[in-house]
Each structure stands twice: as C-alpha cells, then as structure tokens.
mmCIF file with all atom_site columns, C-alpha atoms in Angstrom:
data_model
loop_
_atom_site.group_PDB
_atom_site.id
_atom_site.type_symbol
_atom_site.label_atom_id
_atom_site.label_alt_id
_atom_site.label_comp_id
_atom_site.label_asym_id
_atom_site.label_entity_id
_atom_site.label_seq_id
_atom_site.pdbx_PDB_ins_code
_atom_site.Cartn_x
_atom_site.Cartn_y
_atom_site.Cartn_z
_atom_site.occupancy
_atom_site.B_iso_or_equiv
_atom_site.pdbx_formal_charge
_atom_site.auth_seq_id
_atom_site.auth_comp_id
_atom_site.auth_asym_id
_atom_site.auth_atom_id
_atom_site.pdbx_PDB_model_num
ATOM 1   C CA . MET A 1 1   ? -0.863 12.522  -10.997 1.00 0.00 ? 1   MET A CA 1
ATOM 2   C CA . THR A 1 2   ? 0.197  14.440  -8.029  1.00 0.00 ? 2   THR A CA 1
ATOM 3   C CA . ASN A 1 3   ? -3.072 16.272  -7.290  1.00 0.00 ? 3   ASN A CA 1
ATOM 4   C CA . PHE A 1 4   ? -3.468 14.223  -3.920  1.00 0.00 ? 4   PHE A CA 1
ATOM 5   C CA . LEU A 1 5   ? -0.372 15.638  -2.537  1.00 0.00 ? 5   LEU A CA 1
ATOM 6   C CA . PRO A 1 6   ? -0.581 18.409  0.112   1.00 0.00 ? 6   PRO A CA 1
ATOM 7   C CA . ALA A 1 7   ? -0.297 21.990  -1.331  1.00 0.00 ? 7   ALA A CA 1
ATOM 8   C CA . LEU A 1 8   ? 2.615  24.275  -0.231  1.00 0.00 ? 8   LEU A CA 1
ATOM 9   C CA . HIS A 1 9   ? 1.483  27.176  1.815   1.00 0.00 ? 9   HIS A CA 1
ATOM 10  C CA . GLU A 1 10  ? 3.486  30.245  0.627   1.00 0.00 ? 10  GLU A CA 1
ATOM 11  C CA . GLY A 1 11  ? 6.588  28.135  -0.438  1.00 0.00 ? 11  GLY A CA 1
ATOM 12  C CA . HIS A 1 12  ? 6.270  26.029  2.858   1.00 0.00 ? 12  HIS A CA 1
ATOM 13  C CA . ALA A 1 13  ? 5.923  22.391  2.846   1.00 0.00 ? 13  ALA A CA 1
ATOM 14  C CA . PRO A 1 14  ? 4.153  20.250  5.419   1.00 0.00 ? 14  PRO A CA 1
ATOM 15  C CA . ILE A 1 15  ? 6.229  17.829  7.248   1.00 0.00 ? 15  ILE A CA 1
ATOM 16  C CA . THR A 1 16  ? 4.559  15.039  5.438   1.00 0.00 ? 16  THR A CA 1
ATOM 17  C CA . LEU A 1 17  ? 5.849  16.518  2.281   1.00 0.00 ? 17  LEU A CA 1
ATOM 18  C CA . GLN A 1 18  ? 9.478  16.897  3.658   1.00 0.00 ? 18  GLN A CA 1
ATOM 19  C CA . THR A 1 19  ? 9.314  13.144  4.674   1.00 0.00 ? 19  THR A CA 1
ATOM 20  C CA . LEU A 1 20  ? 8.162  12.034  1.361   1.00 0.00 ? 20  LEU A CA 1
ATOM 21  C CA . PHE A 1 21  ? 10.982 14.139  -0.294  1.00 0.00 ? 21  PHE A CA 1
ATOM 22  C CA . ARG A 1 22  ? 13.521 12.394  1.949   1.00 0.00 ? 22  ARG A CA 1
ATOM 23  C CA . ASP A 1 23  ? 11.895 8.987   1.022   1.00 0.00 ? 23  ASP A CA 1
ATOM 24  C CA . ALA A 1 24  ? 12.202 10.136  -2.646  1.00 0.00 ? 24  ALA A CA 1
ATOM 25  C CA . LEU A 1 25  ? 16.082 11.123  -2.158  1.00 0.00 ? 25  LEU A CA 1
ATOM 26  C CA . GLU A 1 26  ? 16.799 7.646   -0.281  1.00 0.00 ? 26  GLU A CA 1
ATOM 27  C CA . ALA A 1 27  ? 14.871 5.628   -3.261  1.00 0.00 ? 27  ALA A CA 1
ATOM 28  C CA . TYR A 1 28  ? 16.963 7.731   -5.549  1.00 0.00 ? 28  TYR A CA 1
ATOM 29  C CA . ASP A 1 29  ? 20.120 6.742   -3.843  1.00 0.00 ? 29  ASP A CA 1
ATOM 30  C CA . ASP A 1 30  ? 19.316 3.286   -3.939  1.00 0.00 ? 30  ASP A CA 1
ATOM 31  C CA . TRP A 1 31  ? 18.398 3.209   -7.688  1.00 0.00 ? 31  TRP A CA 1
ATOM 32  C CA . GLU A 1 32  ? 20.848 0.747   -9.670  1.00 0.00 ? 32  GLU A CA 1
ATOM 33  C CA . GLU A 1 33  ? 21.748 1.558   -12.886 1.00 0.00 ? 33  GLU A CA 1
ATOM 34  C CA . GLY A 1 34  ? 19.304 -0.058  -15.680 1.00 0.00 ? 34  GLY A CA 1
ATOM 35  C CA . MET A 1 35  ? 16.603 -0.455  -13.278 1.00 0.00 ? 35  MET A CA 1
ATOM 36  C CA . PRO A 1 36  ? 13.294 1.643   -13.889 1.00 0.00 ? 36  PRO A CA 1
ATOM 37  C CA . GLU A 1 37  ? 12.845 4.826   -11.919 1.00 0.00 ? 37  GLU A CA 1
ATOM 38  C CA . PRO A 1 38  ? 12.021 4.127   -8.189  1.00 0.00 ? 38  PRO A CA 1
ATOM 39  C CA . ILE A 1 39  ? 8.570  4.818   -6.777  1.00 0.00 ? 39  ILE A CA 1
ATOM 40  C CA . VAL A 1 40  ? 7.511  6.053   -3.237  1.00 0.00 ? 40  VAL A CA 1
ATOM 41  C CA . SER A 1 41  ? 4.172  5.740   -1.618  1.00 0.00 ? 41  SER A CA 1
ATOM 42  C CA . PHE A 1 42  ? 2.048  8.464   -0.084  1.00 0.00 ? 42  PHE A CA 1
ATOM 43  C CA . GLU A 1 43  ? -1.300 7.803   1.633   1.00 0.00 ? 43  GLU A CA 1
ATOM 44  C CA . ASP A 1 44  ? -1.347 4.397   -0.170  1.00 0.00 ? 44  ASP A CA 1
ATOM 45  C CA . LYS A 1 45  ? -0.862 5.877   -3.413  1.00 0.00 ? 45  LYS A CA 1
ATOM 46  C CA . VAL A 1 46  ? 2.554  5.209   -5.304  1.00 0.00 ? 46  VAL A CA 1
ATOM 47  C CA . LEU A 1 47  ? 4.289  7.942   -7.485  1.00 0.00 ? 47  LEU A CA 1
ATOM 48  C CA . PRO A 1 48  ? 7.595  7.967   -9.203  1.00 0.00 ? 48  PRO A CA 1
ATOM 49  C CA . VAL A 1 49  ? 10.365 9.942   -7.486  1.00 0.00 ? 49  VAL A CA 1
ATOM 50  C CA . SER A 1 50  ? 10.364 12.512  -10.387 1.00 0.00 ? 50  SER A CA 1
ATOM 51  C CA . ALA A 1 51  ? 6.862  13.586  -9.422  1.00 0.00 ? 51  ALA A CA 1
ATOM 52  C CA . VAL A 1 52  ? 7.863  14.339  -5.650  1.00 0.00 ? 52  VAL A CA 1
ATOM 53  C CA . PHE A 1 53  ? 10.925 16.336  -6.932  1.00 0.00 ? 53  PHE A CA 1
ATOM 54  C CA . GLU A 1 54  ? 8.727  18.370  -9.359  1.00 0.00 ? 54  GLU A CA 1
ATOM 55  C CA . TRP A 1 55  ? 6.008  19.009  -6.750  1.00 0.00 ? 55  TRP A CA 1
ATOM 56  C CA . MET A 1 56  ? 8.540  20.469  -4.262  1.00 0.00 ? 56  MET A CA 1
ATOM 57  C CA . ARG A 1 57  ? 10.430 22.877  -6.740  1.00 0.00 ? 57  ARG A CA 1
ATOM 58  C CA . PRO A 1 58  ? 8.454  25.910  -5.399  1.00 0.00 ? 58  PRO A CA 1
ATOM 59  C CA . CYS A 1 59  ? 9.598  25.051  -1.694  1.00 0.00 ? 59  CYS A CA 1
ATOM 60  C CA . THR A 1 60  ? 11.588 27.475  -0.009  1.00 0.00 ? 60  THR A CA 1
ATOM 61  C CA . ASP A 1 61  ? 12.208 25.724  3.125   1.00 0.00 ? 61  ASP A CA 1
ATOM 62  C CA . LEU A 1 62  ? 15.690 25.058  4.106   1.00 0.00 ? 62  LEU A CA 1
ATOM 63  C CA . MET A 1 63  ? 16.555 21.252  3.942   1.00 0.00 ? 63  MET A CA 1
ATOM 64  C CA . PRO A 1 64  ? 17.780 19.519  6.820   1.00 0.00 ? 64  PRO A CA 1
ATOM 65  C CA . ALA A 1 65  ? 21.752 18.809  6.782   1.00 0.00 ? 65  ALA A CA 1
ATOM 66  C CA . ASN A 1 66  ? 21.197 15.060  6.625   1.00 0.00 ? 66  ASN A CA 1
ATOM 67  C CA . MET A 1 67  ? 19.474 15.311  3.368   1.00 0.00 ? 67  MET A CA 1
ATOM 68  C CA . ILE A 1 68  ? 21.945 17.697  1.685   1.00 0.00 ? 68  ILE A CA 1
ATOM 69  C CA . GLY A 1 69  ? 24.542 14.804  1.514   1.00 0.00 ? 69  GLY A CA 1
ATOM 70  C CA . ILE A 1 70  ? 22.437 12.777  -0.772  1.00 0.00 ? 70  ILE A CA 1
ATOM 71  C CA . VAL A 1 71  ? 22.113 15.606  -3.209  1.00 0.00 ? 71  VAL A CA 1
ATOM 72  C CA . THR A 1 72  ? 25.736 16.941  -3.105  1.00 0.00 ? 72  THR A CA 1
ATOM 73  C CA . ASP A 1 73  ? 27.080 13.665  -3.385  1.00 0.00 ? 73  ASP A CA 1
ATOM 74  C CA . ARG A 1 74  ? 25.739 13.487  -6.942  1.00 0.00 ? 74  ARG A CA 1
ATOM 75  C CA . LEU A 1 75  ? 27.017 17.036  -8.242  1.00 0.00 ? 75  LEU A CA 1
ATOM 76  C CA . THR A 1 76  ? 29.968 17.245  -10.442 1.00 0.00 ? 76  THR A CA 1
ATOM 77  C CA . LYS A 1 77  ? 31.111 20.683  -8.656  1.00 0.00 ? 77  LYS A CA 1
ATOM 78  C CA . PRO A 1 78  ? 31.276 21.382  -4.815  1.00 0.00 ? 78  PRO A CA 1
ATOM 79  C CA . TRP A 1 79  ? 28.217 22.700  -3.373  1.00 0.00 ? 79  TRP A CA 1
ATOM 80  C CA . SER A 1 80  ? 28.478 26.177  -1.998  1.00 0.00 ? 80  SER A CA 1
ATOM 81  C CA . GLY A 1 81  ? 25.547 27.690  -0.646  1.00 0.00 ? 81  GLY A CA 1
ATOM 82  C CA . ALA A 1 82  ? 24.752 31.361  -0.285  1.00 0.00 ? 82  ALA A CA 1
ATOM 83  C CA . GLY A 1 83  ? 24.530 31.141  3.473   1.00 0.00 ? 83  GLY A CA 1
ATOM 84  C CA . PRO A 1 84  ? 27.154 30.834  6.052   1.00 0.00 ? 84  PRO A CA 1
ATOM 85  C CA . LEU A 1 85  ? 26.375 27.055  6.546   1.00 0.00 ? 85  LEU A CA 1
ATOM 86  C CA . ASP A 1 86  ? 25.929 26.223  2.978   1.00 0.00 ? 86  ASP A CA 1
ATOM 87  C CA . ALA A 1 87  ? 22.406 25.870  3.403   1.00 0.00 ? 87  ALA A CA 1
ATOM 88  C CA . MET A 1 88  ? 20.278 24.428  0.371   1.00 0.00 ? 88  MET A CA 1
ATOM 89  C CA . THR A 1 89  ? 16.731 24.678  -0.092  1.00 0.00 ? 89  THR A CA 1
ATOM 90  C CA . PHE A 1 90  ? 14.106 22.067  -0.982  1.00 0.00 ? 90  PHE A CA 1
ATOM 91  C CA . SER A 1 91  ? 13.537 24.117  -4.192  1.00 0.00 ? 91  SER A CA 1
ATOM 92  C CA . THR A 1 92  ? 17.413 23.867  -5.185  1.00 0.00 ? 92  THR A CA 1
ATOM 93  C CA . ALA A 1 93  ? 17.578 20.154  -4.326  1.00 0.00 ? 93  ALA A CA 1
ATOM 94  C CA . ALA A 1 94  ? 14.309 19.291  -6.333  1.00 0.00 ? 94  ALA A CA 1
ATOM 95  C CA . ARG A 1 95  ? 15.672 21.162  -9.213  1.00 0.00 ? 95  ARG A CA 1
ATOM 96  C CA . VAL A 1 96  ? 18.918 19.168  -9.166  1.00 0.00 ? 96  VAL A CA 1
ATOM 97  C CA . MET A 1 97  ? 17.346 15.844  -8.471  1.00 0.00 ? 97  MET A CA 1
ATOM 98  C CA . SER A 1 98  ? 14.804 16.492  -11.211 1.00 0.00 ? 98  SER A CA 1
ATOM 99  C CA . ILE A 1 99  ? 17.584 16.852  -13.576 1.00 0.00 ? 99  ILE A CA 1
ATOM 100 C CA . LEU A 1 100 ? 19.369 13.959  -12.361 1.00 0.00 ? 100 LEU A CA 1
ATOM 101 C CA . VAL A 1 101 ? 16.159 11.648  -12.836 1.00 0.00 ? 101 VAL A CA 1
ATOM 102 C CA . ARG A 1 102 ? 15.710 12.977  -16.240 1.00 0.00 ? 102 ARG A CA 1
ATOM 103 C CA . ARG A 1 103 ? 19.288 12.034  -17.265 1.00 0.00 ? 103 ARG A CA 1
ATOM 104 C CA . ARG A 1 104 ? 18.903 8.609   -15.912 1.00 0.00 ? 104 ARG A CA 1
ATOM 105 C CA . LEU A 1 105 ? 15.727 8.011   -17.518 1.00 0.00 ? 105 LEU A CA 1
ATOM 106 C CA . ARG A 1 106 ? 17.174 9.270   -20.653 1.00 0.00 ? 106 ARG A CA 1
ATOM 107 C CA . ARG A 1 107 ? 19.914 6.755   -20.438 1.00 0.00 ? 107 ARG A CA 1
ATOM 108 C CA . PHE A 1 108 ? 17.452 3.851   -19.509 1.00 0.00 ? 108 PHE A CA 1
ATOM 109 C CA . GLY A 1 109 ? 14.633 4.872   -21.878 1.00 0.00 ? 109 GLY A CA 1
ATOM 110 C CA . ARG A 1 110 ? 11.617 4.683   -19.770 1.00 0.00 ? 110 ARG A CA 1
ATOM 111 C CA . GLY A 1 111 ? 10.100 5.406   -16.365 1.00 0.00 ? 111 GLY A CA 1
ATOM 112 C CA . SER A 1 112 ? 8.790  3.377   -13.603 1.00 0.00 ? 112 SER A CA 1
ATOM 113 C CA . ILE A 1 113 ? 5.014  3.000   -14.597 1.00 0.00 ? 113 ILE A CA 1
ATOM 114 C CA . GLU A 1 114 ? 5.934  1.859   -17.954 1.00 0.00 ? 114 GLU A CA 1
ATOM 115 C CA . ALA A 1 115 ? 8.435  -0.729  -16.823 1.00 0.00 ? 115 ALA A CA 1
ATOM 116 C CA . PHE A 1 116 ? 5.789  -1.829  -13.947 1.00 0.00 ? 116 PHE A CA 1
ATOM 117 C CA . ALA A 1 117 ? 3.173  -2.285  -16.588 1.00 0.00 ? 117 ALA A CA 1
ATOM 118 C CA . GLU A 1 118 ? 5.166  -3.922  -18.961 1.00 0.00 ? 118 GLU A CA 1
ATOM 119 C CA . ARG A 1 119 ? 6.429  -6.487  -16.455 1.00 0.00 ? 119 ARG A CA 1
ATOM 120 C CA . PHE A 1 120 ? 2.905  -7.616  -15.608 1.00 0.00 ? 120 PHE A CA 1
ATOM 121 C CA . SER A 1 121 ? 1.340  -7.406  -18.894 1.00 0.00 ? 121 SER A CA 1
ATOM 122 C CA . HIS A 1 122 ? 3.222  -10.698 -19.969 1.00 0.00 ? 122 HIS A CA 1
ATOM 123 C CA . PRO A 1 123 ? 2.571  -14.032 -18.110 1.00 0.00 ? 123 PRO A CA 1
ATOM 124 C CA . MET A 1 124 ? 5.855  -14.961 -16.245 1.00 0.00 ? 124 MET A CA 1
ATOM 125 C CA . HIS A 1 125 ? 5.884  -18.432 -17.058 1.00 0.00 ? 125 HIS A CA 1
ATOM 126 C CA . SER A 1 126 ? 4.184  -19.457 -20.389 1.00 0.00 ? 126 SER A CA 1
ATOM 127 C CA . VAL A 1 127 ? 3.104  -23.198 -20.792 1.00 0.00 ? 127 VAL A CA 1
ATOM 128 C CA . PRO A 1 128 ? 3.143  -24.497 -24.144 1.00 0.00 ? 128 PRO A CA 1
ATOM 129 C CA . SER A 1 129 ? -0.097 -25.829 -25.701 1.00 0.00 ? 129 SER A CA 1
ATOM 130 C CA . PRO A 1 130 ? -0.126 -29.451 -26.025 1.00 0.00 ? 130 PRO A CA 1
ATOM 131 C CA . SER A 1 131 ? -0.084 -30.424 -29.849 1.00 0.00 ? 131 SER A CA 1
ATOM 132 C CA . PRO A 1 132 ? -2.924 -32.654 -31.214 1.00 0.00 ? 132 PRO A CA 1
ATOM 133 C CA . ASP A 1 133 ? -0.469 -35.505 -31.749 1.00 0.00 ? 133 ASP A CA 1
ATOM 134 C CA . SER A 1 134 ? 1.329  -35.244 -28.639 1.00 0.00 ? 134 SER A CA 1
ATOM 135 C CA . ALA A 1 135 ? -2.079 -35.944 -26.359 1.00 0.00 ? 135 ALA A CA 1
ATOM 136 C CA . GLY A 1 136 ? -1.713 -39.526 -26.064 1.00 0.00 ? 136 GLY A CA 1
ATOM 137 C CA . SER A 1 137 ? 1.975  -39.380 -24.908 1.00 0.00 ? 137 SER A CA 1
ATOM 138 C CA . ARG A 1 138 ? 0.785  -37.666 -21.641 1.00 0.00 ? 138 ARG A CA 1
ATOM 139 C CA . PRO A 1 139 ? 1.090  -39.545 -18.398 1.00 0.00 ? 139 PRO A CA 1
ATOM 140 C CA . ALA A 1 140 ? -2.045 -40.470 -16.897 1.00 0.00 ? 140 ALA A CA 1
ATOM 141 C CA . GLY A 1 141 ? -3.714 -37.730 -14.807 1.00 0.00 ? 141 GLY A CA 1
ATOM 142 C CA . LEU A 1 142 ? -2.251 -34.810 -16.503 1.00 0.00 ? 142 LEU A CA 1
#
C-alpha cells in the first residue's frame, strides 16, 4: 500500500516524507475519539496515518522541535532524549505513534478504510418502495 512513497536513503527521508509525517501527526492530533483512523494524501493518493508512521520507522533524521510536542504530549512519562537538547528521531516518533494508533484502533475496532467503505456501501437515505395498494393514493405527478 505504501510502495508509492519515496524510499529512505541510508536512513534519511526526503523533505516530502518529513512533510507527510508532519501531516500525519497533525491528523492524529485532530483525531476525535470514536472516529475512524485519519488519512493523509500524498501525490493524489490517500493512506492512513499508521502507514506513514510505519514507513518512517527506519528514519534516523532528527525531528524538528515543532513536531516533537505532538508526540511528547501523548506520552505518559516525560520525554528525555539522549542528546543535550532532548532530540528525537523520526524513528522514535514513528514507533511511539504506531503504538498509539494501534491502541486507539483497538478501542475503536476498525481502521479508516473499512469505515470509509462501510459508509459508502449503504445508501444514505432509503426511500421505501410503494406498496401495490398505496399506488392509487399518491398525489398526481408523483
């Protein structure tokens, strides 16, 4: 499903993947309880945020500070990185976010694609079929 995403090069992600990761973090941050897994788009294709997080697991690039807060706000223990500035790699963030998505999906019970397909597989408004004995009681023109 993610074979259209750019590959990492020796653990480094192109800026387009870093931007997609940021979009996935923001979509997760906006995810309301009980709603299906959020999706993001990349080059006119949509994919669930979990796919983005899984794709970025091998990425050794440091995350920008403005993205770290979205991840650390979700942790139950304070974040303490190995570096002097508490730096976090995309790999660490991706692993944390993958776990958080799985936990939320387990509570909700399904992913975005399944919910999306279910939503559009049933008609939104069903009009009852007229019974044979009610055909004469219709107003003219209907």
